XYZ file of C-alpha atoms in Angstrom:
586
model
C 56.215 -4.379 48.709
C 58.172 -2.019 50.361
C 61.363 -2.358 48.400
C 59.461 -2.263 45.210
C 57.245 -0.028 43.673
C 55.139 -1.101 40.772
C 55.253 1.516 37.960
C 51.988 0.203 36.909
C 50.476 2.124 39.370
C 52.571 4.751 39.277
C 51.265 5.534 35.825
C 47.454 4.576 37.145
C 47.456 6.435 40.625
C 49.074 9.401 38.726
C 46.425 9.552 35.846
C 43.999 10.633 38.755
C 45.102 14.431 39.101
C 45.850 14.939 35.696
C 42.382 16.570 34.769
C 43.107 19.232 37.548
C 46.025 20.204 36.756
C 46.584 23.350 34.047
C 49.666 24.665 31.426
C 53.014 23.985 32.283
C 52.290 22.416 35.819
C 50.435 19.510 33.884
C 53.037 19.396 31.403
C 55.884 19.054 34.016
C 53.109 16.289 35.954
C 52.956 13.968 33.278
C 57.019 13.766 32.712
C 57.794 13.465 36.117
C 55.492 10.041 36.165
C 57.313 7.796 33.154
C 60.781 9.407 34.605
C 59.898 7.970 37.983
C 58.317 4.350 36.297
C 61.798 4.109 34.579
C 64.021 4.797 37.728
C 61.314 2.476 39.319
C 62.342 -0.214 36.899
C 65.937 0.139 37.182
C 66.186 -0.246 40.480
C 63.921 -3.791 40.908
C 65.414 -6.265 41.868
C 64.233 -10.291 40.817
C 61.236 -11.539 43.385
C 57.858 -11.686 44.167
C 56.127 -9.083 45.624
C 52.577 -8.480 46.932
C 51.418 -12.123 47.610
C 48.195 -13.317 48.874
C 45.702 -15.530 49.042
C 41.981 -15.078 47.124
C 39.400 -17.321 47.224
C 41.978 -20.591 47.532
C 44.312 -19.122 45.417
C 47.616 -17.454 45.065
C 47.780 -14.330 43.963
C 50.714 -12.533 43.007
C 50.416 -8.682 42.060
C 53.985 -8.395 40.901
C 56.684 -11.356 39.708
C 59.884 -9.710 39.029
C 62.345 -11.381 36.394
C 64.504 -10.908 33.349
C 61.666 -11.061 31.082
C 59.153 -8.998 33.028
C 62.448 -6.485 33.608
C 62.998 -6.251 29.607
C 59.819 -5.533 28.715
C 58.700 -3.184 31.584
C 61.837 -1.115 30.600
C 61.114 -0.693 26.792
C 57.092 0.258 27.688
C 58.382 2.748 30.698
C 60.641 4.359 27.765
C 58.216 4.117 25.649
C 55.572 5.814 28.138
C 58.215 8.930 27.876
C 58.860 8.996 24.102
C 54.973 9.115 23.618
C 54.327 11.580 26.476
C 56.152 13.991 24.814
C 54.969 13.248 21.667
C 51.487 14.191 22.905
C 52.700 17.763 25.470
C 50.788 20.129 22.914
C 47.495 18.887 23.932
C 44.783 20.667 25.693
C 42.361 18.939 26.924
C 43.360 16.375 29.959
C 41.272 12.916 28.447
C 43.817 11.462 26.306
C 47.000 11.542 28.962
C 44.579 9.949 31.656
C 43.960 7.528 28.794
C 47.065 6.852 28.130
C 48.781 6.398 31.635
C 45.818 3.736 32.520
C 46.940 2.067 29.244
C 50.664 2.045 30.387
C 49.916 1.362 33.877
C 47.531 -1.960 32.514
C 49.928 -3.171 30.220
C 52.738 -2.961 33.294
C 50.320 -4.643 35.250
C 50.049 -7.256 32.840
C 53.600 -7.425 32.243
C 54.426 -7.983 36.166
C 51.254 -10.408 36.537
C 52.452 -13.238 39.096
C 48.752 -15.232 38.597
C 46.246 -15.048 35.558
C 43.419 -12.880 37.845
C 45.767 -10.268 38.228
C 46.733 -10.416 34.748
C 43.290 -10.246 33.782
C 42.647 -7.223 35.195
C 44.922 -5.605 34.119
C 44.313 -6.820 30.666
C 40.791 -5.460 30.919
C 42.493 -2.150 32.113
C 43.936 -2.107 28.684
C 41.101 -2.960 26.163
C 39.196 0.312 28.205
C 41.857 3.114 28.344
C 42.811 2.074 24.625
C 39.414 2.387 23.271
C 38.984 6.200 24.734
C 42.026 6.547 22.564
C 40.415 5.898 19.520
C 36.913 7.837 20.753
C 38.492 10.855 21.774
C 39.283 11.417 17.405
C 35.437 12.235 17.800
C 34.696 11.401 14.560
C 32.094 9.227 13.230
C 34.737 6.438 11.669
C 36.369 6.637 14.746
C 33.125 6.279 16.907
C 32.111 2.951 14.983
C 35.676 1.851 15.269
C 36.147 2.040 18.886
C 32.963 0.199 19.468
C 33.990 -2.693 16.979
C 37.490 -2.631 18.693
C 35.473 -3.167 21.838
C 32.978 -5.382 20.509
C 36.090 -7.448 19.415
C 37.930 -7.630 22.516
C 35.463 -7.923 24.650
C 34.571 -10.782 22.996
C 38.199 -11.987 23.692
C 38.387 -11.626 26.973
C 35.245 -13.703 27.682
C 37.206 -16.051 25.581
C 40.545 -15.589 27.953
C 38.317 -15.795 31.110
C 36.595 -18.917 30.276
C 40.172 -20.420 30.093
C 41.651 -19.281 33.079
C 38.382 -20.213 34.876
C 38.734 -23.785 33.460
C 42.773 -23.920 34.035
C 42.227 -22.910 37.503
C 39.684 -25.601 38.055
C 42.061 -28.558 35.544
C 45.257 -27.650 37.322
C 44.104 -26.234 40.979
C 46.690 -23.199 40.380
C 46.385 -19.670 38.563
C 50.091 -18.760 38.355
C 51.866 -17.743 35.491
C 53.914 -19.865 33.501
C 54.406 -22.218 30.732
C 51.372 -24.653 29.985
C 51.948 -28.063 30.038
C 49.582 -30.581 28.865
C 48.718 -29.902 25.251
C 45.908 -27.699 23.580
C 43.022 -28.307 26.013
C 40.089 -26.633 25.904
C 41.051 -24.407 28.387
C 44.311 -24.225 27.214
C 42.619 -23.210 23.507
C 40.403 -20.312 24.844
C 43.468 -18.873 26.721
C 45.462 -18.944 23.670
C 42.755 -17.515 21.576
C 42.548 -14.935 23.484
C 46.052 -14.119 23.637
C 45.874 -14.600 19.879
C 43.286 -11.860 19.190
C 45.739 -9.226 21.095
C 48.041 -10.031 19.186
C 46.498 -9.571 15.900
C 47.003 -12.692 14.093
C 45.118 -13.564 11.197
C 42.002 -13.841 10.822
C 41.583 -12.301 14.332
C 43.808 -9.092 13.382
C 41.445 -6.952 11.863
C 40.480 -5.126 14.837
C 44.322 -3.507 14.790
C 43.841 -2.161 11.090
C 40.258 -0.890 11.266
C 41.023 0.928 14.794
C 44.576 2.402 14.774
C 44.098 4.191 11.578
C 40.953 6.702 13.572
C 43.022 7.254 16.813
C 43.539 10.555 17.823
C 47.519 11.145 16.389
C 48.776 10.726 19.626
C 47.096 7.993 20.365
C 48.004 5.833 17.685
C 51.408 6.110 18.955
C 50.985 4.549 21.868
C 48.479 1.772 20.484
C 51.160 0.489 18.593
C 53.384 0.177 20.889
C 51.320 -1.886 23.714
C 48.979 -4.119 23.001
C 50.423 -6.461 20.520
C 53.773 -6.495 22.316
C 51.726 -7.219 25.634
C 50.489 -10.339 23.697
C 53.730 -11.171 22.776
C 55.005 -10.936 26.345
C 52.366 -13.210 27.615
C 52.574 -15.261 24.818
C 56.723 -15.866 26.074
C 55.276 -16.860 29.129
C 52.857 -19.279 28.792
C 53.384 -20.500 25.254
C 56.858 -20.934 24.037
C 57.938 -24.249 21.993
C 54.445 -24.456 20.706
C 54.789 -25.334 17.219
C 51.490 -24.079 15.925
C 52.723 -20.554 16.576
C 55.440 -21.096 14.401
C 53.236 -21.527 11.243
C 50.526 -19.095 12.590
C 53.552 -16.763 12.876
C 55.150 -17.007 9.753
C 51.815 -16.433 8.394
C 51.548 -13.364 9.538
C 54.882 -12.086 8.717
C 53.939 -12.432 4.767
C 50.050 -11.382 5.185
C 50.822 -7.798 6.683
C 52.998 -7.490 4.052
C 50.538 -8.474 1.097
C 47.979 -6.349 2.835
C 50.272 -3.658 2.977
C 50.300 -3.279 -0.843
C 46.992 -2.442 -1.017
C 46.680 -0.011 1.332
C 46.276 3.985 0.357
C 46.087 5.240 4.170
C 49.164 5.920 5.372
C 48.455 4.145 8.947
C 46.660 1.398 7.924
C 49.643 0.550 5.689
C 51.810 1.179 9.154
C 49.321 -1.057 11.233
C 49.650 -3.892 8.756
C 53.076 -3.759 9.112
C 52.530 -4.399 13.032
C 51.110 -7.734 11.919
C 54.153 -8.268 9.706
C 56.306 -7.901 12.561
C 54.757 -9.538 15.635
C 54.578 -11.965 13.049
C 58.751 -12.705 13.798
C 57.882 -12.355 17.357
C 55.035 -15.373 16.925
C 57.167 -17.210 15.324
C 60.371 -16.729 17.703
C 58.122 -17.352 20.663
C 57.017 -20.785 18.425
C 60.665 -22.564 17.761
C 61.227 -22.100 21.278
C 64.582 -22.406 21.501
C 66.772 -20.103 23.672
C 67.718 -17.863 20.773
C 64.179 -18.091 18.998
C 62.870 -16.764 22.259
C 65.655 -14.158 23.162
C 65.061 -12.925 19.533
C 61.907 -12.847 19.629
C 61.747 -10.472 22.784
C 64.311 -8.113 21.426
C 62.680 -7.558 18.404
C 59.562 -6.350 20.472
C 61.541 -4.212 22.711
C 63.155 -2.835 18.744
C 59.804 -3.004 17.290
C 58.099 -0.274 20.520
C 60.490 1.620 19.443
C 61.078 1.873 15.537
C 57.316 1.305 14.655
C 56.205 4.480 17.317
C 58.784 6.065 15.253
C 56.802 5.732 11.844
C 53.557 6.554 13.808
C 55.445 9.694 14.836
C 56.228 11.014 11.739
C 53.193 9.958 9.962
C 51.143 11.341 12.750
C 52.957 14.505 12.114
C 52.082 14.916 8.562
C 48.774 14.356 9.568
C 48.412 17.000 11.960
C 49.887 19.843 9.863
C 48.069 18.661 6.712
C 44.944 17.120 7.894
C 45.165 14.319 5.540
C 46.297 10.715 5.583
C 45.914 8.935 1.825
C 48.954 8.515 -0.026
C 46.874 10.063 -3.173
C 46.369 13.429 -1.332
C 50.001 13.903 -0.094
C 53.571 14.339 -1.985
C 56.226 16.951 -2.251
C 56.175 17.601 1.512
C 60.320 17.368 1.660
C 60.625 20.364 1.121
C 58.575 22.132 4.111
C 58.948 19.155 6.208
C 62.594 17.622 5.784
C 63.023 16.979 9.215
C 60.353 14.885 9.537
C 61.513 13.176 6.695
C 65.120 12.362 8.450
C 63.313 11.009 11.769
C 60.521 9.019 9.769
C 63.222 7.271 7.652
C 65.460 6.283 10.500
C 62.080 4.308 11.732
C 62.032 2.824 7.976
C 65.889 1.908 7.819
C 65.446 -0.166 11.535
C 62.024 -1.826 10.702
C 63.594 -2.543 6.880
C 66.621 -4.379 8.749
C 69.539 -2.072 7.815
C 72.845 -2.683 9.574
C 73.440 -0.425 12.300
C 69.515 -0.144 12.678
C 68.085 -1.792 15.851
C 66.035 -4.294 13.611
C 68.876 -5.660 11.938
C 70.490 -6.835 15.422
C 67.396 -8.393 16.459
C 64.948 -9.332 13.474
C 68.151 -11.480 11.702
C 68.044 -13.278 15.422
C 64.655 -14.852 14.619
C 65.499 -15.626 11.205
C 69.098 -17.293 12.682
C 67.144 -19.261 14.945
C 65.028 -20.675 12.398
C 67.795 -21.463 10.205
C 69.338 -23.073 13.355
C 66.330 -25.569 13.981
C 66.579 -26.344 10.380
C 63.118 -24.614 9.128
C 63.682 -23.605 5.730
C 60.385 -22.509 4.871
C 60.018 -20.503 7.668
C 63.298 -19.031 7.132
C 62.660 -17.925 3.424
C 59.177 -17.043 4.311
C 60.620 -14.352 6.810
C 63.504 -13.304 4.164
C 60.512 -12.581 1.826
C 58.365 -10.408 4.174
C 61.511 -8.588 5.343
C 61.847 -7.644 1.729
C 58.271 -6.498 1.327
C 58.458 -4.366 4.683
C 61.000 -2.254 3.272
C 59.185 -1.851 0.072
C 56.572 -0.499 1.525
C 57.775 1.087 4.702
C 60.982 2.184 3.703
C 60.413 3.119 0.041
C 56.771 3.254 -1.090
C 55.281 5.104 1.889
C 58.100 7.757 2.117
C 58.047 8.099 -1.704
C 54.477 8.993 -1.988
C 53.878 10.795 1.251
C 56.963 13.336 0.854
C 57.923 13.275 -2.397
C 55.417 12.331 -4.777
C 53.252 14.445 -7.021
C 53.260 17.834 -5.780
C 49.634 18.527 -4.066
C 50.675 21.873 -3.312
C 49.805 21.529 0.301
C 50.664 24.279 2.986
C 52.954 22.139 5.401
C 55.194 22.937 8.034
C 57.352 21.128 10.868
C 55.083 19.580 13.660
C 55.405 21.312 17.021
C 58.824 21.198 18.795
C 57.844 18.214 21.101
C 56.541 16.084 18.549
C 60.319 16.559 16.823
C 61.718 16.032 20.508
C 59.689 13.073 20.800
C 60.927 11.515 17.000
C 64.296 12.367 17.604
C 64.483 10.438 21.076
C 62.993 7.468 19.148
C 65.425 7.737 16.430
C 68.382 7.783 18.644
C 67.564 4.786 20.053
C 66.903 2.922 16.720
C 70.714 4.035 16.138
C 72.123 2.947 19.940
C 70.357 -0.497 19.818
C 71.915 -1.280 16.325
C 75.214 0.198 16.917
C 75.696 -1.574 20.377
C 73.128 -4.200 20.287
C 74.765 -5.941 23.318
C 73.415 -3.150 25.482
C 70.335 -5.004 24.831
C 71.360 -8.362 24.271
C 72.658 -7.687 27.765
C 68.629 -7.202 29.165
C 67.689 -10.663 27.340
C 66.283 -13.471 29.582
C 68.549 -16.392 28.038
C 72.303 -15.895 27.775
C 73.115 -14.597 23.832
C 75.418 -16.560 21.447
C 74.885 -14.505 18.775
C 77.340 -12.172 16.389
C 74.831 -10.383 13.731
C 77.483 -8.252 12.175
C 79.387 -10.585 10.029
C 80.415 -10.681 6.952
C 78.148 -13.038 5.405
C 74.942 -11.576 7.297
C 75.663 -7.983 6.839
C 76.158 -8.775 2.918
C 73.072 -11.185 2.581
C 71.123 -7.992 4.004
C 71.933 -5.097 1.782
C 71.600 -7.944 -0.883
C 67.887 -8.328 -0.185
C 67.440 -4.588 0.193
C 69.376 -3.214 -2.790
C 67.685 -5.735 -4.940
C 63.944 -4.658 -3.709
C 65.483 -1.319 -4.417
C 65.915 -2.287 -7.576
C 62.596 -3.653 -7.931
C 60.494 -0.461 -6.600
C 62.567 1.749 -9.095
C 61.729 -0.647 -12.045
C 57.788 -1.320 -11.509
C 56.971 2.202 -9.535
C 54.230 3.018 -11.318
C 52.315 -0.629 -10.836
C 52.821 0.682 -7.263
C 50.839 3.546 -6.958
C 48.427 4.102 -4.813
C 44.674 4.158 -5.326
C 41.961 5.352 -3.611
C 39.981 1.864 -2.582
C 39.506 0.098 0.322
C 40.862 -3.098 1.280
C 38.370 -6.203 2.369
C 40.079 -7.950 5.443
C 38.579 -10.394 8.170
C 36.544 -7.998 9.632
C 34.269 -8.267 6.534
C 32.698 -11.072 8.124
C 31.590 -8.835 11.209
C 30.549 -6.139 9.666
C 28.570 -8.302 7.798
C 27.081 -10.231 10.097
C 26.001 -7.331 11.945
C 24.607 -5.707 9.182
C 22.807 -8.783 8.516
C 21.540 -9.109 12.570
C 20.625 -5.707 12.026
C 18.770 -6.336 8.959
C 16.853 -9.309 10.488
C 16.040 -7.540 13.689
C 14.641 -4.669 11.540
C 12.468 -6.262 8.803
C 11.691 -9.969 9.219
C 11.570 -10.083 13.309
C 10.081 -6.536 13.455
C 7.060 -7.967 10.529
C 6.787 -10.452 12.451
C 6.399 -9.375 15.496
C 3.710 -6.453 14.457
C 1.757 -9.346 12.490
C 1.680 -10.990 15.994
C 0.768 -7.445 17.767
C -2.201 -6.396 14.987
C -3.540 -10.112 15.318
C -3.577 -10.450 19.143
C -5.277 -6.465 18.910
C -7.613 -7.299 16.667
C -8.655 -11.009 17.692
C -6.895 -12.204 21.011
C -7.578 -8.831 22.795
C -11.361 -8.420 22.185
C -12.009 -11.944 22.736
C -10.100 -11.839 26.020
C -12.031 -9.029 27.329
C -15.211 -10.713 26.673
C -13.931 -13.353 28.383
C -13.367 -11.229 31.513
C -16.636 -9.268 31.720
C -18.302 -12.776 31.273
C -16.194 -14.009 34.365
C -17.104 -10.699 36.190
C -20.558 -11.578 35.705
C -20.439 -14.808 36.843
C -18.769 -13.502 39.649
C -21.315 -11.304 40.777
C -24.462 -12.748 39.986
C -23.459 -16.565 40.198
C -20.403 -17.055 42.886
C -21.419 -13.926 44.914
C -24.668 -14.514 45.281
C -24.503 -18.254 46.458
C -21.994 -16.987 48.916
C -24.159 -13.837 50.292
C -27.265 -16.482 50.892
C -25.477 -18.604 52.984
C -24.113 -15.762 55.160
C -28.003 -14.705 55.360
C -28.591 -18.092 55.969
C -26.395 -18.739 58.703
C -26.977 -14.905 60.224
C -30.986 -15.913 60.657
C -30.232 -19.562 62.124
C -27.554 -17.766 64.884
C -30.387 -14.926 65.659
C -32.831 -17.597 65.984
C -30.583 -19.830 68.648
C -29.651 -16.006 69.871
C -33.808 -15.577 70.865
C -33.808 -19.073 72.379
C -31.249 -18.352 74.583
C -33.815 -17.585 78.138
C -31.803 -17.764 80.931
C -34.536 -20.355 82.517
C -33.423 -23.361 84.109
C -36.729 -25.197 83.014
C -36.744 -24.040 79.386
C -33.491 -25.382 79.025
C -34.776 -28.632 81.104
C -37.753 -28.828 78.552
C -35.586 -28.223 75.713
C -32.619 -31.020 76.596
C -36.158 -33.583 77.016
C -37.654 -32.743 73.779
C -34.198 -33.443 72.167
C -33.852 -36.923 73.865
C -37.505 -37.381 72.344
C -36.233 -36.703 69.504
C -33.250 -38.130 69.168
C -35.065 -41.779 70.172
C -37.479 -41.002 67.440
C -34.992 -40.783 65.070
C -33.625 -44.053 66.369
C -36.625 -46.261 66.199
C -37.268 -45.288 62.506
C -33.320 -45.699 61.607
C -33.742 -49.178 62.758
C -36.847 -50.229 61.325
């Protein structure tokens, strides 16, 4: 590997002397690492690197392509943008955190074999989790351990396939699976499925992004569902189910998203919306389908850290995060405003946003393999994001009802860090073939023509239209949504329940009987045994040692020494002995 270094561990090796470093040193550290990951990626060339050979197998640390390249770039950028975003903070926990999150997730992105993925992918669930502890509150404490529980429980799921696949196919390397849904095939796809947040495993993503630390949830959103999607490209692509499961999940993050009063939860259901296009891209398979699929991640990182950004921002100045305790905050915070609705116009699929240049390329390719369904299905949830994202969120966070709140502009970086984003949202949809360029199947597509560019403000005027006319059935209340994870928290409350009343009855019941009964009648058993033991056993025993100590003293005393008494002794026993004889016979 000597002509390539992995910025995976770049980011993981440089985490380690974070904690010891202090003030502007540490600030200077933890720039000079994502700087170096994205020279690092820029300068790779296509190859394998770091092969071996583990127990039979091939291993391959690093496998170097178009479509490891696109994605490694986006999440090195990324790594930046969020760094910055987070340079205010004290206390050394969260930027380990995060640059063993980074590092995993370019581990997982360069995986040549499915044990170094896995590892990696393990790498992430951890260093993501601290990211939702270090909030250090007691939502955010029972979150982090369901988001474990949940993933966990995923990558059993994962490692049971790869275990199987390994044994089915003789070979752990990376690549499309052939063969059809297997089992092993099924628990690998599961558990690429549950990182990737589709329904019913995507509750996880809601009930844990909304309790990360502000910084944090910044860099959750940009990594672990786009990791999915990555792998997903890899092993997966032309599999039809993903198509419907896809589309699915386009219009149910959506739907959710109505409901929703917390500002991030309303943003992390729109994460489901949009790997939702991705799913589905990844699903038709074709070399479009897939290209737009994969640009609309790298556009996604980017846009939907964007709308973290700025609502992590309000939260940090005003401590709050329901739509019913914000409003009027344009005033005191109008640059925020600006950056957060650049993030709506790209993930709303204006032209000249990035998600109009890469979004419309999913919905093309659909359209191209002759799915209508899927095609209006996606039409309807693009709608619904920008009613939401784009108009409803913004509406009631800066310029609803006045709750006379004492706001401000975030710190300088976090600005830095939006404005970075937002330029980016602008460069990818004014020159999308920059980006088109970075896309692992050659592009044949124009998205600004007449006919698309019209179609587009089309759909958005007209939802426009329709937030202005029924804005008052959309306001926000103050309840809480029921998702998937119902079932969970259920069921453990119901374990819990069970463990504590029936099973703990039970098992005193069985305690008081066996102390009251069973006990006493046991230890009369024993003394009766100890009695036996002494009296019956030990005495027989001690008799026949006397017994046998008299006979030997006796033999002992006959025992002369005189030829003659042993003469007269060997005659009486042949006297004997005949005697014996003669009366045996008779």
């Amino acid at each position: 590997m000597t002509d390539f270094v992995h910025p995976g561990l770049l980011f993981i090796l440089g985490a380690l002397p974070i904690p010891f470093l202090k003030g502007s040193v540490r600030k200077a550290y933890v720039l000079l690492i994502p700087t170096l990951a994205i020279l690092a990626v820029l300068t790779m060339h296509p190859g394998a690197y770091g092969t071996a050979q583990f127990i039979g197998q091939q291993i391959i640390v690093a496998k170097v392509d178009k479509l490891s390249i696109l994605f490694a770039t986006v999440f090195s950028i990324m790594a930046l943008i969020g760094t910055v975003y987070a340079l205010h903070l004290t206390r050394a926990g969260q930027h380990v955190a995060a640059f063993i999150y980074v590092g995993s997730a370019l581990g997982v992105v360069f995986a040549g074999d499915y044990l170094t993925l896995f590892l990696f992918w393990e790498g992430m669930t951890f260093a993501s989790a601290y990211l939702v502890f270090a909030q250090r509150s007691e939502q955010a404490f029972r979150a982090g351990f369901r988001y474990l529980m949940v993933h966990i429980t995923g990558s059993v799921a994962l490692l049971g396939g790869i275990v199987l696949h390994g044994f089915g196919t003789g070979s752990l390397l990376v690549g499309p699976i052939e063969g059809g849904l297997g089992f092993a095939t099924c628990l690998i796809l599961a558990g690429f499925l549950l990182n990737a947040a589709v329904p019913p495993l995507n509750a996880w993503l809601t009930d844990a992004y909304p309790e990360a630390t502000v910084t944090g949830a910044v860099f959750m959103s940009a990594f672990t569902t786009k990791t999915a999607v990555y792998v997903l490209a890899r092993a997966f692509p032309g599999t039809d189910l993903l198509v419907w499961l896809g589309t699915v999940m386009a219009l149910y993050g959506v739907i959710y998203a109505v409901l929703e009063n917390d500002c991030r939860r309303l943003l992390a259901y729109h994460i489901v919306s949009q790997v939702g296009y991705m799913v589905a891209g990844i699903g038709i398979g074709t070399e479009m389908a897939v290209n737009g699929a994969v640009s609309h991640a790298f556009a996604h990182i980017l846009y939907k850290a964007l709308l973290f950004m700025g609502a992590g921002a309000v939260i940090h100045v005003t401590g709050r995060r329901k739509l019913t305790e914000l409003g009027g905050l344009y005033r005191t915070m109008p640059v925020t405003l600006a950056l957060y609705m650049i993030g709506a116009f790209a993930i709303s699929a204006f032209p000249f946003f990035s998600g109009f240049v890469t979004k419309s390329m999913v919905v093309a390719a659909a359209a191209q393999d002759h799915r209508a369904l899927v095609v209006l299905a996606l039409t309807m949830a693009s709608s619904g994001t920008f009613l939401h994202t784009g108009l409803k969120l913004p509406y009631y966070m800066f310029f609803g009802a006045d709750q006379g709140l004492e706001a401000r502009e975030p710190p300088h970086n976090m600005l830095v860090a939006m404005g970075m984003a937002a330029v980016l949202c602008i460069a990818i949809g004014v020159f999308p073939h920059t980006l088109y360029a970075l896309l692992p199947h050659p592009v044949d597509f124009q998205p600004y023509t007449g006919v698309h560019v019209t179609e587009s403000l089309g759909v958005l005027m007209f939802t426009a239209l329709g937030f202005v006319i029924f804005l008052r059935a959309l306001d926000p209340e103050n309840t809480i949504s029921i998702d998937t994870d119902w079932f969970y928290r259920m069921g453990a409350r119901r374990f819990m329940w069970l463990a504590e009343k029936p099973l703990a009855r039970y098992e005193k019941a069985v305690s008081d009987v066996s102390e009251t009964a069973a006990l006493p009648f046991l230890h009369g058993m024993a003394r009766a045994g100890l009695r036996i033991d002494l009296h019956g056993v030990d005495a027989f025993v001690n008799g026949v040692a006397r017994s046998i100590l008299r006979g030997g003293l006796a033999l002992r005393r006959l025992q002369s020494g005189v030829v003659t008494h042993y003469a007269l002794a060997m005659v009486a026993g042949v006297i004997a002995a005949i005697a014996i004889f003669a009366v045996a016979w008779r």
